[in-house]
Amino acid sequence: MRDTRRLRLPRLSIRSLPGLLAALLLPLGLLTPAAAAASPPDATAAADPVRIMPLGDSITGSPGCWRALLWNRLQDAGHTGIDFVGTLPPQGCGIAHDGDNEGHGGELVTNVASQGLLPARLAATRPDIVVMHFGTNDVWSNIAPDRILAAYDTLLAQMRESNPDIRVLVAQLIPMNPATCAACAQRVVDLNARIPAWAAGAHTSRSPVVVVDQWTGFDTATDTYDGVHPDASGDEKIAARWFPALAAQLESTPGDPGDPGDPGDPTLTCTASFRSVSVWQGGYQAEVTVRNTSAAPVRGWTVTLRPADGARVTQVWNGTLKPAADGTATVADAGWNGALAPGASTAFGLIATTAGPAAPAATADCAATPAS
C-alpha cells in the first residue's frame, strides 16, 4: 500500500536561503566567483600521457613481443607517462605491458594506403608518436620500392592530417629469408636503401621523421623462427633499436632546445648501414654507409660498431678508429667527409678479424654533430 502520510519539512529562515541556493547550484557547476576561485585548477591536461602507436603487420602485432620489451625498457628508464595505443588488443607474450597496437597480420602497407584504412584507426587512437615497421608483406609480394614509398607518403599525410605535430619513427626493415621467397632478402636491402632519403624529404621541424635501422646486425638464422618473424633474440634486438630513438622523442618537449618542434634548432639524426664486401678465413672486409637523415646539415658524425661473433675491427679508412677492449669500435669522420647535407651520405671501409668461421655482421649506431 502506498504511504500517503505527509512529510514534515523543517521551517527555513530567510537567512538560510543563500546557503541552500549555493548547495543546489554546486552540482550544476554554477559557483559564485569566490567559490570558483577556491576550486583547485584542473591538471588533467598536463598529466596526459604521450600516445604511441606501434604500426605495421604481424612483426608488430602477432604477437609482436618486442613491444612488451620496449614498454618495460621505457618504464625502467623513467618514461612512465606513456600510453601505447591501437585498435588491436595485446596478444600475450607473458610479460606485463601495455599491449594496444596497430600491427595487423598479413597487411600490406600499399593496401592500407590505397584502401584508406588508416584514418579511422588514427581517429580512434589519436597518437602523438608512430613507431612504424611496415612493408614486409609488400616485399614478399614483389611490390616495387617506389610503390611502397608512395604508400608511406599517403600514410604520413593522413597522420599529419590527424595530428600536425605527429612524430614518426620509421624502420629500415629487419631482414627476411623465407624458404618460399629466395629473392626476398635482396628486395629488403633494396627498399631499406631508399628509406633514409625518403625520410629526409618527408621530415619537417614540426613533424619529424626519424629512421631507425632495424636491419643491421639482425640475422634471420638466429633471430627469426621462420626467416621472417622474430624469435626471442630478434625481439630483444628490435626493442633495443627502437628504445634510444623513442626515448629521445620522449625526452624532448615542444619549446625545448633541440626539440624537433623548434625550427631554429632541429633534431639531428643519422644512420649507419653495414654491408659485407669480402670474406676470408679469419677475417672480412666491410663498408659502412653514413647518411644524414635530418632536415638540417651536420658537420660531423660518429659511428659505434659492435661486430658480431667476437670479431674485432683492426683497420679503417675514410674514418678515424678508436677500438675498445670489449670489441666495440668507435669510428669518427675523417674531417673531409664529416659535413653532410640533408639526405647526403658518405662511407668508410674496415677490416675485421674473426676467431673462426663467422658471417660478417655488426650493429651500427650513428650520432651527428650540428653544423656550426
Coordinates of C-alpha atoms in Angstrom, one line a residue:
M1 CA 0.0 0.0 0.0
R2 CA 1.3 3.4 -0.9
D3 CA 2.2 5.6 2.1
T4 CA 0.1 8.7 1.9
R5 CA 1.5 10.4 5.1
R6 CA 2.7 14.0 4.6
L7 CA 6.3 14.7 5.2
R8 CA 7.0 17.5 7.7
L9 CA 9.7 19.8 6.3
P10 CA 11.9 22.0 8.5
R11 CA 11.0 25.6 8.5
L12 CA 13.7 27.7 6.9
S13 CA 14.6 31.3 7.8
I14 CA 15.4 33.9 5.2
R15 CA 19.0 33.9 6.4
S16 CA 19.4 30.2 5.5
L17 CA 18.3 30.6 1.8
P18 CA 21.7 31.7 0.4
G19 CA 23.4 28.6 1.8
L20 CA 20.6 26.4 0.4
L21 CA 20.9 28.0 -3.1
A22 CA 24.6 27.5 -3.1
A23 CA 24.2 23.9 -2.2
L24 CA 21.6 23.4 -5.0
L25 CA 23.8 25.2 -7.6
L26 CA 27.0 23.3 -6.9
P27 CA 26.0 20.1 -8.8
L28 CA 25.3 22.3 -11.8
G29 CA 28.7 24.0 -11.8
L30 CA 27.1 27.4 -11.1
L31 CA 29.6 28.6 -8.5
T32 CA 29.8 32.1 -7.0
P33 CA 33.0 33.9 -8.0
A34 CA 34.5 33.3 -4.6
A35 CA 33.7 29.6 -4.7
A36 CA 35.1 29.3 -8.2
A37 CA 38.3 30.9 -7.2
A38 CA 38.7 28.5 -4.3
S39 CA 38.5 25.4 -6.7
P40 CA 41.8 23.8 -7.5
P41 CA 43.0 24.0 -11.1
D42 CA 42.4 21.0 -13.4
A43 CA 45.8 19.4 -14.0
T44 CA 44.5 16.7 -16.3
A45 CA 45.8 18.2 -19.5
A46 CA 49.3 18.5 -18.0
A47 CA 49.2 14.8 -17.0
D48 CA 48.0 13.5 -20.3
P49 CA 50.3 10.6 -21.4
V50 CA 52.2 10.6 -24.7
R51 CA 50.2 8.3 -27.0
I52 CA 52.5 5.9 -29.0
M53 CA 51.1 3.8 -31.9
P54 CA 53.1 0.7 -32.9
L55 CA 52.1 0.4 -36.6
G56 CA 52.8 -2.5 -39.0
D57 CA 52.0 -6.1 -39.8
S58 CA 52.4 -9.4 -37.9
I59 CA 56.0 -8.5 -37.0
T60 CA 54.4 -5.7 -34.9
G61 CA 51.3 -7.4 -33.8
S62 CA 51.2 -11.2 -33.9
P63 CA 52.3 -11.2 -31.1
G64 CA 55.0 -8.6 -31.5
C65 CA 56.7 -9.3 -28.2
W66 CA 59.3 -6.7 -28.9
R67 CA 56.6 -4.2 -27.9
A68 CA 56.5 -5.7 -24.4
L69 CA 60.3 -5.5 -24.1
L70 CA 60.3 -1.9 -25.3
W71 CA 57.4 -0.9 -23.0
N72 CA 59.3 -2.2 -20.0
R73 CA 62.6 -0.6 -21.1
L74 CA 60.9 2.7 -21.2
Q75 CA 59.2 2.2 -17.8
D76 CA 62.6 1.3 -16.3
A77 CA 64.2 4.4 -17.8
G78 CA 61.5 6.6 -16.1
H79 CA 59.3 7.1 -19.1
T80 CA 56.1 6.3 -17.3
G81 CA 53.8 8.9 -18.8
I82 CA 53.2 7.0 -22.0
D83 CA 50.3 5.1 -23.5
F84 CA 50.7 2.5 -26.3
V85 CA 47.6 2.9 -28.5
G86 CA 46.0 0.9 -31.2
T87 CA 42.7 -0.7 -32.2
L88 CA 44.1 -4.2 -31.6
P89 CA 44.4 -5.7 -28.1
P90 CA 47.6 -7.3 -26.6
Q91 CA 48.3 -10.9 -27.7
G92 CA 50.1 -12.4 -24.8
C93 CA 53.9 -12.6 -24.6
G94 CA 53.9 -13.5 -20.9
I95 CA 55.2 -10.0 -19.9
A96 CA 53.1 -7.3 -18.3
H97 CA 52.9 -4.4 -20.6
D98 CA 50.5 -2.0 -22.4
G99 CA 49.8 -4.2 -25.4
D100 CA 47.5 -2.0 -27.6
N101 CA 48.8 -1.8 -31.1
E102 CA 48.1 -1.4 -34.8
G103 CA 50.0 -4.4 -36.1
H104 CA 47.6 -6.3 -38.5
G105 CA 48.9 -9.7 -39.6
G106 CA 49.2 -10.1 -43.3
E107 CA 48.6 -6.4 -44.2
L108 CA 50.4 -4.7 -47.0
V109 CA 51.3 -1.0 -46.5
T110 CA 50.2 -0.4 -50.1
N111 CA 46.8 -1.8 -49.4
V112 CA 46.4 0.2 -46.2
A113 CA 47.1 3.3 -48.2
S114 CA 45.0 2.5 -51.3
Q115 CA 42.0 1.4 -49.2
G116 CA 42.1 4.3 -46.8
L117 CA 42.3 2.1 -43.7
L118 CA 44.5 4.3 -41.5
P119 CA 42.4 7.4 -40.9
A120 CA 39.7 5.6 -38.9
R121 CA 42.4 3.9 -36.8
L122 CA 44.1 7.3 -36.1
A123 CA 40.7 8.9 -35.2
A124 CA 40.1 6.1 -32.6
T125 CA 43.6 6.3 -31.0
R126 CA 44.9 9.9 -31.6
P127 CA 48.7 9.1 -31.5
D128 CA 51.4 11.6 -30.8
I129 CA 54.2 9.3 -32.0
V130 CA 54.0 6.5 -34.5
V131 CA 56.6 3.6 -34.4
M132 CA 56.3 2.1 -37.9
H133 CA 57.8 -1.2 -39.2
F134 CA 55.8 -1.7 -42.4
G135 CA 56.3 -3.2 -45.8
T136 CA 57.4 -6.8 -45.2
N137 CA 54.4 -8.3 -46.9
D138 CA 54.8 -5.9 -49.8
V139 CA 58.4 -7.0 -50.3
W140 CA 57.2 -10.6 -50.2
S141 CA 54.6 -9.8 -52.8
N142 CA 57.3 -8.3 -55.0
I143 CA 55.9 -4.8 -54.9
A144 CA 58.4 -2.2 -56.1
P145 CA 60.0 0.2 -53.6
D146 CA 58.6 3.2 -55.5
R147 CA 55.0 2.0 -54.7
I148 CA 55.9 1.2 -51.1
L149 CA 57.4 4.6 -50.5
A150 CA 54.4 6.2 -52.2
A151 CA 52.2 4.4 -49.6
Y152 CA 54.5 5.8 -46.9
D153 CA 53.7 9.3 -48.3
T154 CA 50.0 8.6 -48.1
L155 CA 50.1 7.3 -44.6
L156 CA 52.3 10.2 -43.4
A157 CA 49.9 12.7 -44.9
Q158 CA 47.0 11.0 -43.1
M159 CA 49.0 11.0 -39.8
R160 CA 49.6 14.7 -40.2
E161 CA 46.0 15.5 -41.0
S162 CA 45.1 13.7 -37.8
N163 CA 47.8 15.5 -35.8
P164 CA 50.0 18.1 -37.4
D165 CA 52.6 17.7 -34.7
I166 CA 52.9 13.9 -35.1
R167 CA 56.4 12.3 -34.8
V168 CA 57.2 9.2 -36.9
L169 CA 59.9 6.7 -36.3
V170 CA 60.2 4.6 -39.4
A171 CA 62.2 1.3 -39.6
Q172 CA 64.6 0.0 -42.1
L173 CA 63.0 -3.4 -42.1
I174 CA 64.5 -6.5 -40.5
P175 CA 66.0 -8.9 -43.0
M176 CA 63.8 -11.7 -44.4
N177 CA 64.7 -15.0 -45.9
P178 CA 61.7 -17.3 -46.1
A179 CA 62.0 -20.7 -47.7
T180 CA 59.4 -19.8 -50.3
C181 CA 61.0 -16.5 -51.4
A182 CA 64.6 -16.6 -52.5
A183 CA 64.5 -13.1 -53.8
C184 CA 63.1 -11.5 -50.7
A185 CA 66.4 -11.0 -49.0
Q186 CA 67.7 -8.6 -51.7
R187 CA 64.3 -6.9 -52.0
V188 CA 64.5 -5.8 -48.4
V189 CA 68.0 -4.5 -49.0
D190 CA 66.7 -2.5 -52.0
L191 CA 63.8 -1.0 -50.1
N192 CA 65.9 -0.2 -47.0
A193 CA 68.4 1.7 -49.2
R194 CA 65.7 4.1 -50.2
I195 CA 64.1 4.8 -46.8
P196 CA 66.7 7.3 -45.4
A197 CA 66.3 9.6 -48.5
W198 CA 62.5 9.3 -48.3
A199 CA 62.6 10.2 -44.6
A200 CA 64.9 13.2 -45.2
G201 CA 62.5 14.5 -47.8
A202 CA 59.5 13.9 -45.6
H203 CA 61.0 15.4 -42.4
T204 CA 59.8 18.7 -41.1
S205 CA 60.7 20.6 -38.0
R206 CA 57.1 20.4 -36.8
S207 CA 56.5 16.8 -37.7
P208 CA 59.9 15.0 -37.7
V209 CA 60.5 11.6 -39.4
V210 CA 63.4 9.6 -37.9
V211 CA 64.9 6.5 -39.5
V212 CA 65.7 3.6 -37.1
D213 CA 68.0 0.9 -38.6
Q214 CA 66.4 -2.5 -37.7
W215 CA 68.3 -4.3 -40.4
T216 CA 72.0 -4.1 -39.4
G217 CA 73.1 -6.9 -37.1
F218 CA 69.8 -8.8 -37.4
D219 CA 70.3 -12.5 -38.5
T220 CA 67.4 -14.4 -39.9
A221 CA 69.1 -17.7 -39.0
T222 CA 69.3 -16.9 -35.3
D223 CA 66.8 -14.0 -34.8
T224 CA 63.7 -15.4 -36.5
Y225 CA 61.9 -18.8 -36.3
D226 CA 60.8 -18.9 -39.9
G227 CA 63.1 -16.5 -41.8
V228 CA 60.6 -13.6 -41.3
H229 CA 59.2 -13.3 -37.8
P230 CA 61.4 -12.5 -34.8
D231 CA 62.1 -15.1 -32.1
A232 CA 63.0 -14.1 -28.6
S233 CA 66.5 -13.0 -29.7
G234 CA 65.0 -11.0 -32.5
D235 CA 62.5 -9.3 -30.2
E236 CA 65.4 -8.2 -28.0
K237 CA 67.2 -6.7 -30.9
I238 CA 64.2 -4.9 -32.3
A239 CA 63.3 -3.4 -28.9
A240 CA 66.9 -2.4 -28.3
R241 CA 67.0 -0.5 -31.6
W242 CA 63.6 1.3 -31.0
F243 CA 64.5 2.3 -27.5
P244 CA 67.1 5.1 -27.9
A245 CA 65.2 6.8 -30.8
L246 CA 61.8 6.7 -28.9
A247 CA 63.4 7.8 -25.6
A248 CA 64.9 10.8 -27.4
Q249 CA 61.5 11.8 -28.6
L250 CA 60.0 11.4 -25.2
E251 CA 62.8 13.4 -23.6
S252 CA 62.2 16.5 -25.8
T253 CA 59.1 18.6 -25.4
P254 CA 57.9 21.4 -27.5
G255 CA 59.9 24.5 -26.9
D256 CA 63.0 22.7 -25.5
P257 CA 66.3 23.4 -27.2
G258 CA 67.0 20.8 -29.8
D259 CA 63.4 19.7 -29.9
P260 CA 62.1 18.8 -33.3
G261 CA 59.3 21.2 -32.9
D262 CA 61.8 24.1 -32.7
P263 CA 62.6 25.1 -36.3
G264 CA 65.6 27.1 -35.1
D265 CA 67.3 24.0 -33.6
P266 CA 66.2 20.9 -35.4
T267 CA 67.0 17.4 -34.1
L268 CA 69.9 15.9 -36.0
T269 CA 69.9 12.2 -36.9
C270 CA 72.0 9.9 -39.0
T271 CA 72.0 6.2 -39.8
A272 CA 74.9 3.8 -40.4
S273 CA 74.3 0.8 -42.6
F274 CA 76.8 -2.1 -42.5
R275 CA 77.4 -4.4 -45.5
S276 CA 80.0 -7.2 -46.2
V277 CA 82.4 -6.7 -49.1
S278 CA 84.5 -9.9 -49.0
V279 CA 85.2 -12.7 -46.6
W280 CA 88.2 -14.9 -46.0
Q281 CA 89.4 -17.4 -43.3
G282 CA 89.9 -15.3 -40.2
G283 CA 88.5 -12.0 -41.3
Y284 CA 86.4 -9.9 -43.6
Q285 CA 86.2 -6.5 -45.3
A286 CA 83.1 -4.4 -44.9
E287 CA 81.7 -1.0 -45.7
V288 CA 79.5 1.3 -43.6
T289 CA 77.4 3.9 -45.2
V290 CA 76.6 7.0 -43.1
R291 CA 73.6 9.1 -44.1
N292 CA 72.3 12.4 -42.7
T293 CA 68.5 11.7 -42.1
S294 CA 68.0 15.2 -40.6
A295 CA 66.3 18.2 -42.2
A296 CA 69.5 20.2 -41.4
P297 CA 73.2 19.8 -42.3
V298 CA 75.6 18.2 -40.0
R299 CA 79.4 18.9 -39.7
G300 CA 80.4 15.6 -38.3
W301 CA 79.4 12.1 -37.3
T302 CA 80.4 9.2 -35.1
V303 CA 79.5 5.6 -35.6
T304 CA 79.6 3.0 -32.9
L305 CA 80.1 -0.5 -34.3
R306 CA 79.5 -3.7 -32.4
P307 CA 80.8 -6.6 -34.5
A308 CA 79.1 -10.0 -34.1
D309 CA 80.6 -13.3 -33.0
G310 CA 83.7 -11.8 -31.3
A311 CA 85.1 -10.1 -34.4
R312 CA 87.5 -7.2 -33.9
V313 CA 87.8 -4.1 -36.2
T314 CA 91.6 -3.7 -36.9
Q315 CA 91.7 -1.2 -39.7
V316 CA 89.5 1.7 -41.0
W317 CA 89.8 4.0 -44.0
N318 CA 87.9 7.2 -44.6
G319 CA 87.4 7.4 -40.8
T320 CA 89.2 7.6 -37.5
L321 CA 89.1 4.4 -35.5
K322 CA 89.0 4.1 -31.7
P323 CA 88.7 0.5 -30.6
A324 CA 87.6 -0.7 -27.1
A325 CA 88.5 -3.7 -25.1
D326 CA 85.0 -5.2 -25.4
G327 CA 85.3 -5.2 -29.2
T328 CA 83.2 -2.1 -29.7
A329 CA 84.7 0.2 -32.4
T330 CA 84.0 3.9 -32.5
V331 CA 84.6 5.5 -35.9
A332 CA 84.5 9.2 -36.4
D333 CA 84.6 11.1 -39.7
A334 CA 87.9 11.8 -41.3
G335 CA 87.3 15.6 -41.4
W336 CA 86.8 16.0 -45.1
N337 CA 83.8 13.7 -45.1
G338 CA 82.1 14.9 -42.0
A339 CA 79.9 17.6 -43.4
L340 CA 76.7 16.1 -44.9
A341 CA 73.7 18.0 -46.3
P342 CA 70.2 16.6 -45.5
G343 CA 69.8 13.2 -47.2
A344 CA 73.5 13.1 -48.2
S345 CA 75.7 10.1 -47.4
T346 CA 79.3 9.0 -47.2
A347 CA 81.0 5.7 -46.4
F348 CA 84.1 4.2 -44.7
G349 CA 85.7 0.8 -45.1
L350 CA 87.0 -1.6 -42.5
I351 CA 88.9 -4.8 -41.9
A352 CA 87.9 -7.1 -39.1
T353 CA 89.5 -10.3 -37.8
T354 CA 87.5 -13.3 -36.6
A355 CA 88.4 -16.2 -34.4
G356 CA 86.8 -18.7 -36.8
P357 CA 84.2 -19.0 -39.5
A358 CA 81.6 -16.3 -39.0
A359 CA 79.2 -14.3 -41.2
P360 CA 80.2 -10.6 -41.2
A361 CA 77.6 -8.7 -39.2
A362 CA 77.6 -5.8 -36.8
T363 CA 75.2 -3.4 -35.2
A364 CA 75.9 0.2 -36.1
D365 CA 74.6 3.4 -34.4
C366 CA 75.2 6.9 -35.6
A367 CA 75.4 10.2 -33.8
A368 CA 75.5 13.6 -35.7
T369 CA 77.3 16.8 -34.8
P370 CA 75.5 20.1 -35.6
A371 CA 76.8 22.3 -38.3
S372 CA 78.5 25.5 -36.9

